[in-house]
GROMACS .gro file of C-alpha atoms in nm:
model
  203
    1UNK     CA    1   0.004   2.166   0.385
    2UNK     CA    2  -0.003   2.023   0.013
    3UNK     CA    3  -0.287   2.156  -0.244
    4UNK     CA    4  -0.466   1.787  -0.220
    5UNK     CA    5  -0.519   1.835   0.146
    6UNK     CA    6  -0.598   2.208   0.121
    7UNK     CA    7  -0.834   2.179  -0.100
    8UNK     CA    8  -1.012   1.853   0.062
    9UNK     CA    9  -1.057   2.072   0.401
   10UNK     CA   10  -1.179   2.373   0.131
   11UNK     CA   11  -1.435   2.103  -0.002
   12UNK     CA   12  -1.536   1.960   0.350
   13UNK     CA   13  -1.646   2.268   0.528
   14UNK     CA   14  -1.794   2.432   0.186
   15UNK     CA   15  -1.977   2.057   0.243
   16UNK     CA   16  -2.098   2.115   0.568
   17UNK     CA   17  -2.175   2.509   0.559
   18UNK     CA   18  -2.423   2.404   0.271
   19UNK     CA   19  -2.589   2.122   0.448
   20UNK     CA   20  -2.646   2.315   0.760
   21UNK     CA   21  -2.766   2.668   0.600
   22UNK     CA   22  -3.067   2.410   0.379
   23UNK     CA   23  -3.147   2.258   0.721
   24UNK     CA   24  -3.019   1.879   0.588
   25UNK     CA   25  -2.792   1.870   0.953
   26UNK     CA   26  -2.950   2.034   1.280
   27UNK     CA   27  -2.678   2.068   1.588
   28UNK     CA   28  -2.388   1.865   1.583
   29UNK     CA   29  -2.617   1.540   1.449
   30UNK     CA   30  -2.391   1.494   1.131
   31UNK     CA   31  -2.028   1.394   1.074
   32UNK     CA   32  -1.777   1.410   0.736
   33UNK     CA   33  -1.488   1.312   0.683
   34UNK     CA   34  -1.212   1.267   0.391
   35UNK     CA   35  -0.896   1.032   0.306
   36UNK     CA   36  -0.582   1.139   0.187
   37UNK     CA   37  -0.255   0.867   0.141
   38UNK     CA   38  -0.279   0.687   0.453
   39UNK     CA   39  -0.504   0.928   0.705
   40UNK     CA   40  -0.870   0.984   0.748
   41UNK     CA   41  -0.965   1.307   0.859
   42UNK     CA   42  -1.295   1.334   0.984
   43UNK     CA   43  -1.493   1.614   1.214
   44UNK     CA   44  -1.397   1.595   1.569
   45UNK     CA   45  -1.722   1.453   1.785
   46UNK     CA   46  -1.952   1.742   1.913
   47UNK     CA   47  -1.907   1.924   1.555
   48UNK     CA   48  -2.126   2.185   1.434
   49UNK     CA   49  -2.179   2.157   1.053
   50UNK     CA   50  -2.248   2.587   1.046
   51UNK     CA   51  -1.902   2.621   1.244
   52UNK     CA   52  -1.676   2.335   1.018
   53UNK     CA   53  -1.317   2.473   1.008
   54UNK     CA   54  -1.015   2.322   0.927
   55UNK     CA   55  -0.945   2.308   1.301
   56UNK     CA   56  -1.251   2.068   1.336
   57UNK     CA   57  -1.110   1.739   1.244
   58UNK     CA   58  -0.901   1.496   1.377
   59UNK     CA   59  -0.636   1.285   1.181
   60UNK     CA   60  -0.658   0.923   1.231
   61UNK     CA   61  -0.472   0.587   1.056
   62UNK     CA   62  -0.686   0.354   0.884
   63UNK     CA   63  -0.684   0.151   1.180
   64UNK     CA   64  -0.842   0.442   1.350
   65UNK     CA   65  -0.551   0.550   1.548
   66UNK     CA   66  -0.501   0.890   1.651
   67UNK     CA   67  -0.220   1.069   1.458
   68UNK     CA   68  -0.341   1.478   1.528
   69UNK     CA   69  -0.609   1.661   1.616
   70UNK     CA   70  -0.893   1.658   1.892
   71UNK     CA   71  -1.120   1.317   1.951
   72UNK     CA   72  -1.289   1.168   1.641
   73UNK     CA   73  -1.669   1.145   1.568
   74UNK     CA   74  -1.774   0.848   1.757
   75UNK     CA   75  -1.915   0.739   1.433
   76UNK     CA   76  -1.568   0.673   1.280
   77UNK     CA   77  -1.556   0.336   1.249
   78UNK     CA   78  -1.865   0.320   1.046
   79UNK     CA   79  -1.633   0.574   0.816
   80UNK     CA   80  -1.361   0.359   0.785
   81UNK     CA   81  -1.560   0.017   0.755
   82UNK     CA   82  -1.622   0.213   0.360
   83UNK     CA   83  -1.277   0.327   0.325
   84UNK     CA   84  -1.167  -0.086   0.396
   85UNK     CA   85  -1.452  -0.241   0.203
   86UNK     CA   86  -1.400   0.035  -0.093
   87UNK     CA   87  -1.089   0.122  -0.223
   88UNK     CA   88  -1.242   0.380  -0.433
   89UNK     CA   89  -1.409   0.555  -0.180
   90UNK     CA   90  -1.266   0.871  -0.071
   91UNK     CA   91  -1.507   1.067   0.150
   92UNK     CA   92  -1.798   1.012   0.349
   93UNK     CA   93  -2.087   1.166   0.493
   94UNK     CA   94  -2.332   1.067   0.785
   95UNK     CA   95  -2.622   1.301   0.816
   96UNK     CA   96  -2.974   1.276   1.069
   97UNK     CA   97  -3.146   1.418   0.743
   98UNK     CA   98  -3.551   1.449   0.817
   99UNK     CA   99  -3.699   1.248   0.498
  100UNK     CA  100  -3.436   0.958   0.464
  101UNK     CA  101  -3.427   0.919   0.849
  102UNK     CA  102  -3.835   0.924   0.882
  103UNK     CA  103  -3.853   0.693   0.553
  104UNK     CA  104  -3.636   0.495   0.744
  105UNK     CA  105  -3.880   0.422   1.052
  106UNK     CA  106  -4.129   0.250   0.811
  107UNK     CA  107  -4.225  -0.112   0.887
  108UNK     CA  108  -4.243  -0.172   0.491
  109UNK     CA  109  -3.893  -0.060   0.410
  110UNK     CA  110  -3.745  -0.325   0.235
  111UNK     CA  111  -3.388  -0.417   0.393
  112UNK     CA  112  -3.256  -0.470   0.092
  113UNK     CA  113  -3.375  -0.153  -0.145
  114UNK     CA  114  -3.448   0.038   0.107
  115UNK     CA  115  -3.571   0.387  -0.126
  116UNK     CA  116  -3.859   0.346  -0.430
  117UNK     CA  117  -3.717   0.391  -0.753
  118UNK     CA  118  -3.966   0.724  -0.809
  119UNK     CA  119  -3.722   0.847  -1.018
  120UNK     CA  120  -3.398   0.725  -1.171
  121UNK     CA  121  -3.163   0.916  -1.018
  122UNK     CA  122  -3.040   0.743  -0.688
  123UNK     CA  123  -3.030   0.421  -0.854
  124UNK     CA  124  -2.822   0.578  -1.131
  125UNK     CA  125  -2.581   0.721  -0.849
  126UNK     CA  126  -2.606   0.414  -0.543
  127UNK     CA  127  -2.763   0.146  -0.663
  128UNK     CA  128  -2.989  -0.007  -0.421
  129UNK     CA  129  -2.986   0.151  -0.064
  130UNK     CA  130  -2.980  -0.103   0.203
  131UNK     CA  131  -3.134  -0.062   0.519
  132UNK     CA  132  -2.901  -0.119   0.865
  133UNK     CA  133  -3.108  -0.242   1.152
  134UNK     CA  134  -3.120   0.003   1.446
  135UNK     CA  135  -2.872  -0.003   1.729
  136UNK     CA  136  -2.779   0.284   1.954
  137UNK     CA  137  -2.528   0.550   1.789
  138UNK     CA  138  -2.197   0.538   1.826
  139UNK     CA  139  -2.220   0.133   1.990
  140UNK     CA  140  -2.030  -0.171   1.886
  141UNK     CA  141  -2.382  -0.362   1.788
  142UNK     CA  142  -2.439  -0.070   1.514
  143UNK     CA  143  -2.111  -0.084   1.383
  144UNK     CA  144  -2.173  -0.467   1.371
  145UNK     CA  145  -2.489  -0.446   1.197
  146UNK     CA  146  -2.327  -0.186   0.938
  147UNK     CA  147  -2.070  -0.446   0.875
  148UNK     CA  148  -2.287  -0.734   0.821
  149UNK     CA  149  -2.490  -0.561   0.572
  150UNK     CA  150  -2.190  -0.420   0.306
  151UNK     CA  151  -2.251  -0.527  -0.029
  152UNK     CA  152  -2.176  -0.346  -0.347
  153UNK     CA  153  -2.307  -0.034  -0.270
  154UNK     CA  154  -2.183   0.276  -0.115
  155UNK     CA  155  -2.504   0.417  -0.012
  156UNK     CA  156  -2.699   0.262   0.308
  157UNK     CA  157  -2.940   0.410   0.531
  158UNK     CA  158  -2.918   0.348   0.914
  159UNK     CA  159  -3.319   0.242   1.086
  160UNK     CA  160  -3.448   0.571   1.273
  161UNK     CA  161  -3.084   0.737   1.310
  162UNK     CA  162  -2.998   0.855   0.904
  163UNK     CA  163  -2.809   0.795   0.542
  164UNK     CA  164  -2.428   0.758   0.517
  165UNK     CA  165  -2.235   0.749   0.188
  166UNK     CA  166  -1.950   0.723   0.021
  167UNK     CA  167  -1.799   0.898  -0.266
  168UNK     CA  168  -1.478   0.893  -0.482
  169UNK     CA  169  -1.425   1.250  -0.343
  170UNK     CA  170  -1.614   1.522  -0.119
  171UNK     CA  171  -1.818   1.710  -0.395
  172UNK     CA  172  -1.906   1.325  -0.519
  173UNK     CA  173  -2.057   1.215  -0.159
  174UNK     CA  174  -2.223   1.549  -0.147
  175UNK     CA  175  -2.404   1.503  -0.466
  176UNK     CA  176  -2.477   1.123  -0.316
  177UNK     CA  177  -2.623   1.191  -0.009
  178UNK     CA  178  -2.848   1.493  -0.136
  179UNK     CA  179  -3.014   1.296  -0.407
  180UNK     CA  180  -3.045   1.042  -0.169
  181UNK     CA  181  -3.276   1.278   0.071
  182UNK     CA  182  -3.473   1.386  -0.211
  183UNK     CA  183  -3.537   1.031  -0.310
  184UNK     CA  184  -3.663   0.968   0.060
  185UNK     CA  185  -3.857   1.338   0.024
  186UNK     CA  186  -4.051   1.237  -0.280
  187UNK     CA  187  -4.132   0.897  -0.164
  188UNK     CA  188  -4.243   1.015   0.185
  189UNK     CA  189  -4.490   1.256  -0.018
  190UNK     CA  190  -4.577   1.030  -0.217
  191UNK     CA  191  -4.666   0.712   0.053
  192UNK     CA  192  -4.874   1.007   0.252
  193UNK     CA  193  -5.078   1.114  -0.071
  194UNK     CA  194  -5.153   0.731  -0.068
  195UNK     CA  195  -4.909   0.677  -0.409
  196UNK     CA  196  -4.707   0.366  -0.409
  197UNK     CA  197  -4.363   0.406  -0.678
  198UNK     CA  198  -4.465   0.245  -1.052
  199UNK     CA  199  -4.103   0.360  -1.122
  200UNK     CA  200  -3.967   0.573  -1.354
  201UNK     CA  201  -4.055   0.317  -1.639
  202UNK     CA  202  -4.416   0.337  -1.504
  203UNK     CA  203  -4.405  -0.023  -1.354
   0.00000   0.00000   0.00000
């Protein structure tokens, strides 16, 4: 096993250890994965974040065939729609995270920006999040629906199911997808305390 791909499997189950000890994945309601060369290597389906070891992900192709391992997360081909569509993109995380996926449920989440600018942070990381209608995990229509809403960011957050981003490497979609929950945190406080986002620039 080379250093790049010893140290990506280091990164990916340090990843997921973390995640599950602060409570940000519950069960086996998350997936990760990582590309090196020409294979994706993601967390075989049924994974337990707490339990990640190297012998928890399958290899696939970029054309999601199987090249070692046990049977991929069934959300895989949402995984490599952002390894496709972004060439710099070299992990990427799905979580069921509490605030982003009950921000999500809202009926005034805007589609296109889905999480207030309350502070500058996720904007200065993502962009604007964009909101993917809801389909049933795992089916063809959600991976549909993921497609048809791509557009320059790497951030989007999937209607009453969760986030999923992508980074340039593990430790970068890590740092993505937990700013992105606190972004959904603070704005869920602040929408129940009856405060609306003026932004950080107090518009």
């Amino acid at each position: 096993m080379d250093n790049e791909l010893l140290q990506s499997y280091q990164d990916a189950v340090w990843i997921a250890k973390t995640l599950f000890q602060k409570g940000t994945v519950t069960g086996s309601a998350a997936n990760i994965s990582f590309r090196c060369g020409d294979s994706v290597y993601i967390s075989q389906s049924g994974s337990i974040f707490g339990l990640l070891s190297e012998k928890s992900f399958a290899q696939v192709d970029l054309n999601g065939q199987p090249v070692n391992g046990g049977r991929p997360s069934k959300e895989l081909p949402m995984h490599l729609t952002l390894y496709r569509e972004f060439p710099s993109v070299k992990a990427v995380i799905h979580t069921h995270s509490f605030y982003s996926t009950i921000w999500s449920t809202l009926p005034f989440v805007n589609p296109a920006d889905a999480i207030p600018e309350d502070t500058p942070y996720l904007k200065m990381q993502l962009g604007a999040i964009r909101l993917v209608g809801y389909h049933k995990p795992g089916s063809e229509k959600l991976f549909e629906a993921f497609r048809k809403a791509l557009g320059s960011t790497t951030g989007y957050l999937l209607k009453n199911h969760g986030p999923i981003v992508g980074g340039s490497s593990l430790l970068d979609a890590f740092a993505k997808i937990e700013e992105l929950e606190t972004s959904a945190k603070v704005a869920w406080y602040l929408h129940r305390d009856g405060n609306f986002a003026a932004g950080p620039d107090g518009r």
